[in-house]
Amino acid sequence: MKLTFSILVIYKIIFFAILLFVFFRFLFFLVLILLKNKKKLKIAKRNLPILEFFIWVIFSIWVFKVFLIYNQYFALIIFIIMLTISIISVKIVLKDYIAGVIIKLDSSIVLGDTITSSNFTGVISNFNYRTLELELQNKSLIKIPYTKILNNKLIKEKRSNTISGYSFNLTTSKEKSVETLIKSIKKTIVLLPWVSIKQQVEINPISETGNTYLFEISVYSYNKDMYFKIEKHLKDKFEV
């Protein structure tokens, strides 16, 4: 194995690593400024870290090849580090992912259920890939790894049979007609798991400006804690 190489190689790798790090920090900052649409911003926040991860993997492979040419001992060290990080990352991700599959296949808990454990009490607002999202009594949201759910004894509160209503206003653009928007909003509401389909959804246009419509929307749910989730989902999708 070769033992010597130019110090310029190390400087070159450090330079490109710093450049790559600064580029992604600037990209994240730029996205927060330029993307005004909440839905697009949410998608960008979810996908950019994945993109950055794969770019760093490609960069690590390039560093490995460079060291393989100039110093095979360093290449071996880089390979061991990359392999160790990969094994740990895969173990962490797969552990929570598999636990999530088990929980999702178990129909005993569904969206809108209130569950209690030794460490938390909240309403299930979303099933993510690796975490269960709960809305606490103070309206804050927390994400709990599925492995912690499996390792804790859960108490599920009985659902109330009382259906209550909730109304809020929604401002949309005038790119589509009122009738088309009402159909689209109603379709979105009906597909939400938190909404009761026993009661008719009410969508009434209140006023309009040169560019927007204002609707009053009334929805019904067995769980009052889900109204914030319903309103937020509709505003993220339709509001301007």
Short mmCIF file of C-alpha atoms in Angstrom, two decimals:
data_model
loop_
_atom_site.label_atom_id
_atom_site.label_comp_id
_atom_site.label_asym_id
_atom_site.label_seq_id
_atom_site.Cartn_x
_atom_site.Cartn_y
_atom_site.Cartn_z
CA MET A 1 0.00 0.00 0.00
CA LYS A 2 1.13 3.54 -0.76
CA LEU A 3 2.01 5.64 2.27
CA THR A 4 2.65 9.13 0.88
CA PHE A 5 0.62 11.68 -1.02
CA SER A 6 0.52 15.44 -1.49
CA ILE A 7 -0.96 17.53 1.31
CA LEU A 8 -2.78 19.37 -1.46
CA VAL A 9 -5.10 16.39 -1.79
CA ILE A 10 -6.32 16.85 1.80
CA TYR A 11 -6.75 20.60 1.26
CA LYS A 12 -8.72 19.88 -1.91
CA ILE A 13 -11.09 17.49 -0.11
CA ILE A 14 -11.60 19.87 2.83
CA PHE A 15 -12.28 22.74 0.44
CA PHE A 16 -14.96 20.83 -1.48
CA ALA A 17 -16.52 19.55 1.77
CA ILE A 18 -16.87 23.11 3.11
CA LEU A 19 -18.17 24.30 -0.27
CA LEU A 20 -20.79 21.54 -0.31
CA PHE A 21 -21.87 22.29 3.26
CA VAL A 22 -22.22 26.03 2.56
CA PHE A 23 -24.13 25.33 -0.67
CA PHE A 24 -26.83 23.31 1.08
CA ARG A 25 -27.13 25.78 3.95
CA PHE A 26 -27.64 28.56 1.36
CA LEU A 27 -30.11 26.38 -0.57
CA PHE A 28 -32.21 25.77 2.57
CA PHE A 29 -32.16 29.52 3.31
CA LEU A 30 -33.16 30.34 -0.28
CA VAL A 31 -36.08 27.89 -0.21
CA LEU A 32 -37.48 29.46 2.98
CA ILE A 33 -37.42 32.90 1.32
CA LEU A 34 -38.66 32.06 -2.18
CA LEU A 35 -41.33 29.42 -1.52
CA LYS A 36 -44.45 31.14 -0.25
CA ASN A 37 -46.81 28.24 -0.90
CA LYS A 38 -47.07 26.23 2.33
CA LYS A 39 -47.61 22.92 0.54
CA LYS A 40 -44.56 23.36 -1.72
CA LEU A 41 -42.48 24.53 1.24
CA LYS A 42 -43.44 21.44 3.21
CA ILE A 43 -42.46 19.18 0.30
CA ALA A 44 -39.14 20.99 -0.09
CA LYS A 45 -38.34 20.70 3.63
CA ARG A 46 -39.04 16.97 3.48
CA ASN A 47 -37.07 16.22 0.30
CA LEU A 48 -34.05 18.53 0.56
CA PRO A 49 -32.46 16.63 3.49
CA ILE A 50 -32.82 13.41 1.48
CA LEU A 51 -31.12 15.06 -1.50
CA GLU A 52 -28.33 16.36 0.72
CA PHE A 53 -27.82 12.89 2.22
CA PHE A 54 -27.35 11.28 -1.22
CA ILE A 55 -25.00 14.06 -2.35
CA TRP A 56 -22.85 13.48 0.73
CA VAL A 57 -22.83 9.75 -0.04
CA ILE A 58 -21.59 10.50 -3.58
CA PHE A 59 -19.00 12.88 -2.15
CA SER A 60 -17.80 10.19 0.28
CA ILE A 61 -17.42 7.72 -2.59
CA TRP A 62 -15.36 10.27 -4.50
CA VAL A 63 -13.12 10.84 -1.44
CA PHE A 64 -12.70 7.09 -1.13
CA LYS A 65 -11.57 6.84 -4.77
CA VAL A 66 -9.13 9.73 -4.35
CA PHE A 67 -7.54 8.12 -1.30
CA LEU A 68 -7.53 4.78 -3.09
CA ILE A 69 -5.21 6.33 -5.66
CA TYR A 70 -2.92 8.28 -3.33
CA ASN A 71 -3.02 6.31 -0.09
CA GLN A 72 -4.77 2.98 0.35
CA TYR A 73 -4.51 3.10 4.15
CA PHE A 74 -6.62 6.26 4.22
CA ALA A 75 -9.02 4.68 1.71
CA LEU A 76 -9.46 1.71 4.05
CA ILE A 77 -10.17 4.02 7.00
CA ILE A 78 -12.73 5.98 4.96
CA PHE A 79 -14.39 2.72 3.86
CA ILE A 80 -14.65 1.47 7.46
CA ILE A 81 -16.13 4.79 8.62
CA MET A 82 -18.67 4.82 5.75
CA LEU A 83 -19.61 1.19 6.39
CA THR A 84 -20.06 1.78 10.13
CA ILE A 85 -22.24 4.85 9.58
CA SER A 86 -24.31 3.00 6.97
CA ILE A 87 -24.91 -0.01 9.23
CA ILE A 88 -25.92 2.19 12.18
CA SER A 89 -28.20 4.37 10.01
CA VAL A 90 -29.91 1.40 8.36
CA LYS A 91 -30.39 -0.29 11.74
CA ILE A 92 -32.01 2.81 13.23
CA VAL A 93 -34.24 3.45 10.21
CA LEU A 94 -35.32 -0.17 9.71
CA LYS A 95 -36.00 -0.68 13.40
CA ASP A 96 -38.57 2.13 13.53
CA TYR A 97 -39.89 1.35 10.03
CA ILE A 98 -40.62 -2.31 10.88
CA ALA A 99 -42.23 -1.27 14.18
CA GLY A 100 -44.36 1.19 12.20
CA VAL A 101 -45.51 -1.55 9.82
CA ILE A 102 -46.57 -3.69 12.80
CA ILE A 103 -48.51 -0.82 14.38
CA LYS A 104 -50.20 0.17 11.10
CA LEU A 105 -51.30 -3.42 10.48
CA ASP A 106 -52.82 -3.49 13.96
CA SER A 107 -56.26 -1.91 13.51
CA SER A 108 -56.72 -1.34 17.25
CA ILE A 109 -55.48 2.26 16.94
CA VAL A 110 -56.44 4.64 14.13
CA LEU A 111 -56.26 8.34 13.33
CA GLY A 112 -58.20 10.42 15.83
CA ASP A 113 -57.79 7.97 18.70
CA THR A 114 -56.63 9.31 22.05
CA ILE A 115 -53.88 7.16 23.55
CA THR A 116 -52.13 7.35 26.91
CA SER A 117 -48.79 5.93 27.96
CA SER A 118 -46.46 6.45 30.89
CA ASN A 119 -44.79 9.39 29.14
CA PHE A 120 -47.49 11.02 27.03
CA THR A 121 -51.19 11.51 26.29
CA GLY A 122 -52.45 12.75 22.96
CA VAL A 123 -54.56 12.33 19.86
CA ILE A 124 -53.13 10.45 16.88
CA SER A 125 -52.89 13.02 14.10
CA ASN A 126 -50.66 11.19 11.60
CA PHE A 127 -48.86 7.91 10.89
CA ASN A 128 -45.45 8.84 9.45
CA TYR A 129 -42.89 6.40 8.04
CA ARG A 130 -40.84 6.13 11.25
CA THR A 131 -42.83 8.08 13.83
CA LEU A 132 -46.31 8.41 15.24
CA GLU A 133 -47.49 12.03 15.37
CA LEU A 134 -49.55 13.02 18.39
CA GLU A 135 -51.37 16.24 19.20
CA LEU A 136 -51.08 16.93 22.91
CA GLN A 137 -53.62 18.66 25.11
CA ASN A 138 -51.76 21.97 24.75
CA LYS A 139 -52.19 21.65 20.93
CA SER A 140 -48.47 21.05 20.35
CA LEU A 141 -47.40 18.21 18.06
CA ILE A 142 -44.80 15.58 18.92
CA LYS A 143 -43.35 12.72 16.87
CA ILE A 144 -42.65 9.48 18.71
CA PRO A 145 -40.57 6.65 17.18
CA TYR A 146 -42.65 3.53 16.63
CA THR A 147 -40.22 1.44 18.67
CA LYS A 148 -41.11 3.48 21.76
CA ILE A 149 -44.80 2.84 21.05
CA LEU A 150 -44.25 -0.91 20.89
CA ASN A 151 -42.16 -0.92 24.08
CA ASN A 152 -44.82 0.95 26.10
CA LYS A 153 -48.19 -0.17 27.35
CA LEU A 154 -50.85 1.96 25.67
CA ILE A 155 -54.29 2.85 26.98
CA LYS A 156 -56.81 3.78 24.30
CA GLU A 157 -59.65 6.06 25.37
CA LYS A 158 -63.14 5.14 24.21
CA ARG A 159 -64.46 7.29 21.38
CA SER A 160 -67.43 9.49 22.01
CA ASN A 161 -70.54 8.86 19.91
CA THR A 162 -71.43 12.55 19.93
CA ILE A 163 -70.80 14.35 16.65
CA SER A 164 -70.07 18.06 16.99
CA GLY A 165 -69.64 20.73 14.35
CA TYR A 166 -66.91 23.28 13.72
CA SER A 167 -66.84 26.25 11.33
CA PHE A 168 -63.96 28.30 9.95
CA ASN A 169 -63.21 30.62 7.02
CA LEU A 170 -61.07 29.73 4.02
CA THR A 171 -59.68 32.19 1.45
CA THR A 172 -58.89 30.77 -2.00
CA SER A 173 -57.74 32.17 -5.34
CA LYS A 174 -60.16 32.83 -8.21
CA GLU A 175 -58.26 30.67 -10.69
CA LYS A 176 -61.26 28.29 -10.69
CA SER A 177 -64.99 28.86 -10.53
CA VAL A 178 -66.89 28.80 -7.22
CA GLU A 179 -68.63 25.55 -8.14
CA THR A 180 -65.35 23.83 -9.05
CA LEU A 181 -63.69 24.97 -5.83
CA ILE A 182 -66.59 23.80 -3.69
CA LYS A 183 -66.48 20.35 -5.31
CA SER A 184 -62.69 20.15 -4.84
CA ILE A 185 -62.82 21.27 -1.18
CA LYS A 186 -65.71 18.89 -0.40
CA LYS A 187 -63.88 15.97 -2.02
CA THR A 188 -60.78 16.72 0.05
CA ILE A 189 -62.80 16.90 3.27
CA VAL A 190 -64.63 13.63 2.63
CA LEU A 191 -61.33 11.81 2.11
CA LEU A 192 -59.96 12.98 5.48
CA PRO A 193 -60.04 10.23 8.13
CA TRP A 194 -60.93 12.67 10.91
CA VAL A 195 -64.25 13.82 9.43
CA SER A 196 -67.63 12.22 10.13
CA ILE A 197 -69.46 11.35 6.90
CA LYS A 198 -72.78 11.02 8.75
CA GLN A 199 -73.21 14.79 8.66
CA GLN A 200 -73.24 16.82 5.44
CA VAL A 201 -70.25 19.12 4.93
CA GLU A 202 -71.34 22.73 4.47
CA ILE A 203 -69.36 25.08 2.20
CA ASN A 204 -70.82 28.53 1.67
CA PRO A 205 -69.25 31.42 -0.28
CA ILE A 206 -69.32 34.58 1.85
CA SER A 207 -67.60 37.23 -0.23
CA GLU A 208 -65.05 37.81 -2.96
CA THR A 209 -62.41 40.30 -4.05
CA GLY A 210 -60.71 40.80 -7.39
CA ASN A 211 -58.45 37.80 -6.81
CA THR A 212 -59.96 35.72 -4.00
CA TYR A 213 -63.07 33.94 -2.70
CA LEU A 214 -63.95 33.68 0.98
CA PHE A 215 -65.76 30.51 2.08
CA GLU A 216 -67.31 29.50 5.38
CA ILE A 217 -66.78 25.78 5.96
CA SER A 218 -68.57 23.64 8.53
CA VAL A 219 -67.26 20.14 9.26
CA TYR A 220 -68.20 17.44 11.77
CA SER A 221 -66.08 15.02 13.76
CA TYR A 222 -66.36 12.61 16.68
CA ASN A 223 -63.18 14.08 18.13
CA LYS A 224 -63.02 17.82 18.76
CA ASP A 225 -59.23 17.67 18.94
CA MET A 226 -59.15 16.94 15.19
CA TYR A 227 -60.69 20.25 14.09
CA PHE A 228 -57.32 22.01 14.12
CA LYS A 229 -55.90 19.24 11.92
CA ILE A 230 -58.79 19.49 9.44
CA GLU A 231 -58.56 23.27 9.20
CA LYS A 232 -54.77 23.21 8.82
CA HIS A 233 -54.93 20.57 6.07
CA LEU A 234 -57.45 22.56 4.03
CA LYS A 235 -55.59 25.84 4.46
CA ASP A 236 -52.29 24.27 3.46
CA LYS A 237 -53.91 22.97 0.27
CA PHE A 238 -56.26 25.78 -0.79
CA GLU A 239 -55.56 29.03 1.04
CA VAL A 240 -53.66 31.90 -0.57
#
